[in-house]
XYZ file of C-alpha atoms in Angstrom:
538
model
C 49.320 -14.815 57.485
C 50.577 -13.653 54.066
C 49.223 -14.243 50.582
C 51.011 -16.744 48.427
C 53.196 -14.432 46.319
C 53.892 -14.435 42.618
C 57.333 -15.332 41.272
C 59.860 -12.716 40.281
C 59.741 -13.989 36.685
C 56.025 -13.344 36.298
C 55.224 -10.290 34.216
C 53.459 -7.547 36.081
C 50.735 -7.367 33.394
C 49.849 -11.048 33.677
C 46.361 -11.545 35.124
C 46.060 -13.329 38.435
C 43.114 -14.446 40.517
C 43.107 -13.792 44.245
C 41.486 -16.751 45.965
C 40.428 -16.827 49.622
C 39.682 -20.258 51.029
C 38.131 -21.047 54.428
C 39.324 -17.787 55.950
C 38.561 -17.236 59.638
C 39.516 -14.019 61.421
C 39.035 -13.965 65.178
C 39.544 -10.944 67.457
C 39.571 -12.209 71.024
C 36.251 -13.907 71.623
C 34.708 -12.281 68.556
C 34.801 -13.774 65.079
C 34.787 -11.270 62.205
C 34.897 -13.802 59.369
C 34.149 -17.495 59.680
C 35.354 -20.039 57.113
C 34.573 -17.713 54.234
C 35.772 -18.185 50.653
C 35.850 -15.821 47.687
C 37.521 -15.367 44.306
C 38.553 -11.954 42.983
C 38.749 -12.340 39.241
C 41.918 -11.547 37.330
C 42.121 -8.091 35.801
C 38.886 -6.883 37.369
C 38.090 -4.122 39.830
C 36.340 -5.619 42.860
C 34.785 -3.623 45.678
C 34.595 -4.953 49.226
C 31.934 -3.006 51.116
C 30.555 -3.156 54.621
C 29.591 -1.096 57.611
C 32.201 0.340 59.966
C 33.651 -2.205 62.370
C 32.921 -5.343 60.376
C 36.598 -5.954 59.519
C 37.218 -4.367 56.105
C 40.605 -2.939 57.054
C 41.556 -6.175 58.805
C 40.710 -8.152 55.679
C 42.849 -5.803 53.591
C 45.783 -6.365 55.966
C 45.303 -10.127 55.687
C 45.284 -10.042 51.886
C 48.314 -7.712 51.812
C 50.221 -9.800 54.349
C 50.465 -6.867 56.784
C 48.647 -8.366 59.749
C 50.772 -8.831 62.851
C 48.685 -11.377 64.716
C 50.770 -11.134 67.907
C 50.563 -7.350 68.164
C 46.949 -6.955 67.092
C 45.525 -9.834 69.116
C 43.997 -11.579 66.109
C 43.971 -15.197 65.040
C 43.787 -15.983 61.336
C 43.329 -19.354 59.659
C 42.699 -20.273 56.054
C 44.627 -19.562 52.871
C 45.003 -16.733 50.386
C 46.640 -17.536 47.063
C 47.430 -15.946 43.719
C 46.598 -18.133 40.715
C 47.402 -17.728 37.045
C 44.873 -18.224 34.266
C 45.652 -21.934 34.091
C 44.659 -22.262 37.748
C 48.208 -22.807 38.988
C 49.197 -21.472 42.368
C 51.945 -18.918 41.931
C 54.919 -19.123 44.282
C 57.895 -16.864 44.812
C 58.027 -13.208 45.669
C 54.923 -11.324 46.748
C 53.392 -9.069 44.103
C 50.684 -7.227 46.036
C 50.725 -3.424 46.359
C 48.646 -1.221 48.637
C 47.417 2.353 48.228
C 46.849 3.334 51.831
C 43.985 5.464 53.077
C 46.373 8.021 54.586
C 48.887 7.576 51.727
C 51.848 6.377 53.925
C 54.306 8.580 52.031
C 57.824 9.342 53.241
C 57.761 13.096 53.760
C 61.543 13.279 54.099
C 61.808 12.038 50.487
C 60.851 14.021 47.406
C 57.947 12.771 45.265
C 60.265 11.161 42.729
C 62.317 9.561 45.513
C 59.148 8.022 46.959
C 58.515 6.397 43.599
C 62.145 5.402 43.083
C 62.098 3.655 46.461
C 59.309 1.395 45.225
C 60.893 0.832 41.828
C 64.245 -0.098 43.372
C 62.553 -2.912 45.319
C 60.278 -4.215 42.588
C 60.623 -7.913 41.740
C 60.155 -6.804 38.121
C 62.680 -3.940 38.044
C 64.899 -5.877 35.639
C 62.093 -5.862 33.048
C 62.912 -2.264 32.099
C 59.238 -1.353 31.591
C 59.292 2.312 30.530
C 55.693 2.720 31.713
C 56.958 2.269 35.281
C 59.697 4.884 35.039
C 59.276 7.095 38.151
C 59.422 10.408 36.305
C 56.952 9.150 33.695
C 54.533 7.913 36.347
C 54.578 11.278 38.108
C 53.920 13.070 34.835
C 51.132 10.655 33.934
C 49.375 11.145 37.268
C 49.960 14.885 37.440
C 52.211 14.927 40.505
C 54.706 17.838 40.592
C 58.255 16.874 41.478
C 59.355 20.396 42.384
C 57.126 20.493 45.485
C 58.159 18.778 48.743
C 56.071 15.719 49.539
C 54.691 17.219 52.734
C 53.495 20.304 50.807
C 51.446 18.380 48.225
C 47.676 18.702 48.286
C 45.525 15.767 49.396
C 44.718 14.794 45.817
C 48.356 15.051 44.756
C 49.456 12.920 47.718
C 46.948 10.250 46.792
C 48.092 10.225 43.161
C 51.689 9.997 44.405
C 50.702 7.001 46.533
C 49.202 5.377 43.437
C 52.355 6.144 41.418
C 54.536 4.587 44.092
C 52.408 1.447 44.176
C 52.462 1.154 40.385
C 56.248 1.552 40.315
C 56.537 -1.601 42.399
C 54.853 -3.432 39.515
C 52.248 -5.420 41.480
C 49.909 -7.974 39.930
C 47.334 -7.043 42.576
C 46.611 -3.531 43.901
C 44.631 -2.988 47.096
C 42.986 0.402 47.649
C 42.200 1.187 51.290
C 39.185 3.548 51.532
C 40.410 5.758 48.653
C 37.493 8.235 48.941
C 37.255 8.358 52.736
C 36.648 11.867 54.073
C 36.403 13.437 50.601
C 33.585 15.567 49.260
C 31.546 14.211 46.368
C 33.445 16.151 43.673
C 36.862 15.035 44.955
C 35.605 11.459 45.398
C 34.465 11.462 41.761
C 37.914 12.702 40.695
C 39.608 9.924 42.673
C 37.309 7.397 41.016
C 38.335 8.691 37.585
C 42.011 8.431 38.537
C 41.598 4.806 39.631
C 39.661 4.015 36.440
C 42.291 5.611 34.198
C 45.117 3.958 36.125
C 43.479 0.548 35.802
C 43.015 1.030 32.078
C 46.647 2.020 31.517
C 48.170 -0.424 34.018
C 45.867 -3.452 34.010
C 46.012 -5.718 37.030
C 43.672 -7.207 39.606
C 42.342 -4.369 41.776
C 40.536 -4.748 45.101
C 38.979 -1.636 46.649
C 37.999 -1.770 50.323
C 35.435 0.968 50.882
C 32.191 2.052 52.470
C 31.642 4.618 49.694
C 29.984 2.410 47.089
C 28.142 5.333 45.477
C 31.299 6.880 44.006
C 33.108 3.658 43.117
C 30.382 1.242 42.012
C 30.383 2.561 38.446
C 33.948 1.350 37.812
C 33.504 -2.000 39.595
C 33.300 -5.367 37.873
C 32.221 -7.135 41.069
C 31.115 -6.226 44.583
C 31.473 -8.285 47.755
C 29.691 -7.502 51.006
C 31.129 -8.364 54.421
C 28.004 -9.692 56.118
C 28.382 -9.663 59.924
C 25.270 -11.799 60.264
C 26.777 -14.784 58.445
C 30.367 -13.616 58.982
C 31.182 -14.197 55.328
C 32.152 -12.391 52.166
C 29.019 -12.478 50.041
C 29.044 -11.690 46.337
C 26.400 -9.094 45.452
C 24.645 -9.797 42.108
C 24.760 -6.856 39.711
C 20.968 -6.739 39.789
C 21.165 -5.766 43.481
C 23.791 -3.037 43.167
C 21.087 -0.412 43.167
C 19.957 -1.663 46.597
C 23.388 -1.572 48.254
C 22.240 0.994 50.798
C 19.455 -1.360 51.895
C 21.824 -4.332 51.998
C 24.308 -2.384 54.115
C 21.577 -1.264 56.494
C 20.334 -4.833 56.913
C 23.841 -6.151 57.407
C 24.512 -3.417 59.947
C 21.593 -4.562 62.040
C 23.345 -7.850 62.612
C 26.593 -6.420 64.000
C 25.567 -7.191 67.560
C 25.021 -10.823 66.671
C 28.587 -11.667 65.773
C 29.621 -15.149 66.751
C 31.152 -15.320 70.217
C 33.604 -18.055 71.078
C 32.595 -20.067 74.111
C 34.909 -19.140 76.961
C 34.817 -19.779 80.666
C 33.996 -16.793 82.855
C 36.783 -15.812 85.222
C 36.674 -13.279 88.039
C 37.662 -9.870 86.748
C 40.687 -9.514 89.012
C 41.973 -12.932 87.928
C 41.651 -12.010 84.256
C 43.359 -8.631 84.792
C 46.193 -10.187 86.778
C 46.683 -12.813 84.107
C 46.825 -10.168 81.401
C 49.389 -8.131 83.354
C 51.592 -11.183 83.899
C 51.279 -12.165 80.239
C 52.089 -8.625 79.092
C 55.082 -8.470 81.429
C 56.448 -11.791 80.210
C 55.829 -10.759 76.607
C 57.638 -7.434 77.120
C 60.608 -9.187 78.762
C 60.728 -11.711 75.942
C 60.645 -8.965 73.327
C 63.431 -7.066 75.121
C 65.703 -10.116 75.215
C 64.835 -10.850 71.607
C 65.680 -7.269 70.616
C 69.028 -7.394 72.443
C 70.034 -10.587 70.650
C 68.648 -9.345 67.355
C 70.606 -6.085 67.556
C 73.841 -7.961 66.890
C 72.392 -9.372 63.685
C 70.940 -5.975 62.734
C 74.444 -4.531 62.675
C 75.020 -6.485 59.480
C 73.889 -4.059 56.746
C 72.159 -6.749 54.675
C 70.148 -4.149 52.798
C 68.065 -5.179 49.821
C 69.248 -1.954 48.209
C 72.582 -0.653 49.565
C 71.799 2.830 48.233
C 68.491 3.025 50.089
C 69.987 1.438 53.193
C 72.624 4.177 53.243
C 69.898 6.750 52.604
C 67.961 5.710 55.719
C 71.196 5.578 57.736
C 72.053 9.166 56.770
C 68.508 10.226 57.653
C 68.925 8.914 61.187
C 72.518 10.134 61.470
C 71.175 13.643 60.837
C 68.576 13.080 63.571
C 71.247 11.948 66.044
C 74.318 14.021 65.174
C 73.229 17.027 63.153
C 75.012 20.400 63.654
C 72.171 21.439 65.965
C 73.066 18.454 68.160
C 76.706 19.563 68.141
C 75.672 22.990 69.414
C 73.338 21.464 72.000
C 75.963 19.127 73.382
C 78.743 21.759 73.171
C 76.706 24.159 75.306
C 76.203 21.400 77.872
C 79.965 20.741 77.870
C 80.696 24.433 78.279
C 78.362 24.635 81.280
C 79.947 21.712 83.086
C 83.444 22.967 82.224
C 82.610 26.389 83.658
C 80.921 25.040 86.791
C 83.651 22.528 87.600
C 86.460 25.053 87.160
C 85.031 28.318 88.487
C 83.309 26.986 91.565
C 86.137 24.629 92.474
C 88.597 27.501 92.784
C 86.103 30.181 93.815
C 84.858 28.321 96.887
C 87.972 26.347 97.819
C 88.145 26.270 101.661
C 90.974 28.385 103.108
C 91.940 29.280 99.563
C 94.621 31.788 100.548
C 96.591 29.094 102.367
C 95.841 25.860 100.531
C 95.488 26.906 96.895
C 99.192 27.251 96.175
C 99.711 23.747 97.516
C 96.868 21.884 95.773
C 96.158 23.780 92.566
C 98.124 21.312 90.473
C 96.279 18.374 92.027
C 92.933 20.115 91.548
C 93.589 20.596 87.854
C 94.680 16.979 87.482
C 91.572 15.722 89.291
C 89.360 18.060 87.299
C 90.662 16.822 83.957
C 90.280 13.211 85.059
C 86.732 13.730 86.342
C 85.572 15.601 83.253
C 87.011 13.040 80.829
C 86.136 9.830 82.638
C 82.972 10.659 84.602
C 81.197 14.025 84.362
C 81.116 14.662 80.605
C 80.251 11.039 79.663
C 77.347 10.953 82.135
C 75.947 14.355 81.180
C 76.435 13.878 77.440
C 74.857 10.427 77.233
C 71.888 11.530 79.368
C 71.297 14.462 77.023
C 71.750 12.218 73.977
C 69.224 9.784 75.446
C 66.751 12.615 75.965
C 67.226 14.648 72.791
C 68.334 12.115 70.185
C 66.292 9.242 71.609
C 63.190 11.433 71.513
C 63.907 12.551 67.941
C 64.312 8.984 66.697
C 61.302 7.688 68.649
C 59.195 10.504 67.191
C 60.353 9.675 63.663
C 59.734 5.930 64.043
C 56.438 6.528 65.846
C 55.315 8.809 63.036
C 56.224 6.144 60.502
C 54.245 3.551 62.477
C 51.213 5.816 62.893
C 51.410 7.037 59.275
C 51.782 3.435 58.035
C 55.093 4.054 56.289
C 56.355 0.897 57.974
C 53.500 -1.022 56.354
C 54.388 0.669 53.074
C 57.918 -0.737 53.356
C 56.486 -4.211 53.962
C 54.413 -3.985 50.785
C 57.694 -3.351 48.963
C 59.119 -6.575 50.363
C 61.277 -4.709 52.891
C 61.404 -5.620 56.568
C 61.296 -2.207 58.326
C 63.835 -3.270 60.944
C 66.366 -3.960 58.242
C 66.398 -0.342 57.048
C 65.197 1.559 60.116
C 66.725 -0.299 63.071
C 70.040 -0.972 61.325
C 70.303 2.690 60.328
C 69.367 3.824 63.848
C 71.932 1.530 65.481
C 74.747 2.782 63.273
C 73.646 6.398 63.712
C 73.884 6.122 67.497
C 77.045 4.011 67.516
C 78.851 6.559 65.323
C 77.110 9.722 66.486
C 77.369 9.213 70.255
C 81.221 9.056 70.468
C 81.429 12.097 68.207
C 78.998 14.086 70.348
C 80.884 12.978 73.447
C 84.108 14.280 71.907
C 82.427 17.602 71.068
C 81.126 17.907 74.613
C 84.509 17.153 76.175
C 86.331 19.545 73.846
C 83.863 22.270 74.800
C 84.224 21.485 78.519
C 88.031 21.523 78.335
C 88.117 24.759 76.310
C 85.767 26.451 78.756
C 87.830 25.233 81.694
C 90.953 26.719 80.086
C 89.282 30.086 79.527
C 87.923 30.239 83.071
C 91.245 29.208 84.626
C 93.321 31.716 82.688
C 90.791 34.449 83.485
C 90.868 33.704 87.215
C 94.597 32.879 87.378
C 96.309 35.267 84.984
C 99.617 34.801 86.740
C 99.569 31.071 86.051
C 98.560 31.364 82.415
C 97.619 28.889 79.725
C 100.799 26.888 79.967
C 100.094 25.944 83.591
C 96.613 24.630 82.749
C 97.949 22.650 79.808
C 100.727 21.168 81.927
C 98.458 19.819 84.667
C 94.885 19.400 83.321
C 95.626 16.214 81.354
C 98.441 14.992 83.557
C 96.360 12.245 85.196
C 95.149 11.053 81.776
C 98.378 11.113 79.793
C 100.245 7.831 79.350
C 103.883 7.919 78.150
C 104.385 6.702 74.570
C 100.616 6.368 74.008
C 98.355 8.755 72.111
C 95.176 7.581 73.872
C 94.337 8.897 77.301
C 94.151 6.459 80.188
C 90.706 4.876 80.441
C 89.746 5.558 76.831
C 88.770 1.930 76.242
C 86.505 2.013 79.298
C 85.007 5.213 77.951
C 84.376 3.677 74.534
C 82.874 0.554 76.097
C 80.296 2.394 78.181
C 79.603 4.838 75.348
C 78.903 1.930 73.006
C 76.651 0.257 75.575
C 74.731 3.508 76.062
C 74.442 4.145 72.318
C 73.165 0.663 71.477
C 70.666 0.719 74.337
C 69.302 4.156 73.429
C 68.898 3.040 69.801
C 67.014 -0.121 70.760
C 64.765 1.686 73.238
C 63.979 4.502 70.790
C 63.111 2.063 68.021
C 61.125 -0.284 70.256
C 59.034 2.496 71.819
C 58.504 4.190 68.482
C 57.597 1.004 66.616
C 54.889 -0.082 69.041
C 51.328 0.072 67.608
C 50.079 3.649 67.307
C 46.421 4.558 66.950
C 46.702 8.321 67.527
C 49.153 11.206 67.689
C 48.803 10.978 71.451
C 50.242 7.456 71.273
C 53.211 8.852 69.328
C 53.754 11.449 72.054
C 53.565 8.773 74.736
C 56.193 6.802 72.855
C 58.510 9.825 72.854
C 57.943 10.440 76.562
C 58.548 6.807 77.506
C 61.703 6.781 75.373
C 63.127 9.730 77.293
C 62.299 8.069 80.616
C 63.566 4.559 79.868
C 66.604 5.643 77.850
C 67.699 8.010 80.628
C 67.248 5.336 83.290
C 69.149 2.872 81.119
C 72.067 5.292 80.679
C 72.263 5.914 84.433
C 72.260 2.164 85.073
C 75.071 1.640 82.550
C 77.220 4.323 84.172
C 76.547 2.915 87.622
C 77.629 -0.587 86.590
C 80.710 0.662 84.766
C 81.696 2.939 87.645
C 81.436 0.038 90.062
C 83.618 -2.193 87.848
C 85.967 0.431 86.400
C 86.946 2.210 89.623
C 86.589 -0.638 92.111
């Protein structure tokens, strides 16, 4: 469920109320919030506090429109709307920004590029507000632009995250545990930054936190998630001094959360049902991804410049010079093995070699071009490049950069999956060509070294003889080669993205995604070559 967004014509400084009506959030048989309603006043800083596990982060996702109910196993009913000061429901483009707990910055981009990404996708970018100029925001918040994003300190990364959110020009800013894991001095500094930011860039601010001590002094209102009543309860200012007591009392009720009445099934029946459901869901998602991949080839990027930027990022991951070297070495190995050992261990070589050497060279060239190099190269591409892309996407999922894109009104698949598909579709044929060129060159060197009397001219005369077609510049079977290369490339791209984009709750989950990508992409490539070999050479 997503909040009702504000129109593109609404000024970013206009005050809006965030209104929750009859919101119910259910996780399996457990209800976190039950038909709760609340109003977060326009232009104010509101804290949402509660003990761990009561659903603060889930509520933030609901308000931000980031909750994937299918993936996270949650059911959400009710409405969330943005209203102007006349009480009118605002419609149009979403204008809610999020400052994530772990910042969700793009480390491959510089600090100013992180902010420019948000500004380029702002529904208010045509306003020309100089206060939202990326360079000015970085200067205002004290973020150096001459330091790589990954090298920034924790405080600098958080201020960069705030700058990026401001550049989007939201009417509502959500802060996700901004002081989590910080010492008291650093938490106080973060509080001052939020206070100064709110004063200079007024909008409705909602801070989800358990650290009320540091943030209460800048709050205009405080809401408590009460697990006993499963509601958002406004805390009167007179009780702010007793928040620790209120939290302790609310925490004692966490074991009394409402349970939905469900029939009890035998454990093995429930487990079998879940496995069947998961299998059907996975099959459905695979078919959906295959059909969707055709549509994803259309580069319908919200910003063509940023779409090309993500494409180049993944093209470097797939077909960087290091990949050329990697695949060239593999080609050289197979070229050496196929040539040296064929002639070195030819049975009755002294008698048969003069008769069959031409045919051996012809068969060798055919096998390398049509079978051996394509199989080896695509397997290595599936392993190396698939793993690299899955690691990148998995890191973006775990680090919440994909959620950050959603808060900018960008569907991650549109930039990431489209860029990945094109990177593989263009990079795989090129790497295959590099591998074959290396294999052929190595074969030539080995042959001339072992047959000096024959020389280079003999190898050149016979090696490509089976492949050459009169009056055509393409070798025989090139279209078959391109077809199976394309099938392999598209499949590797889809598998790498799908495994990387699955929910990640730890770095171990990212590693598992990389491992499963290598396994499934390699199996897929072998299956493609088997099918093509059966059809092509039958």
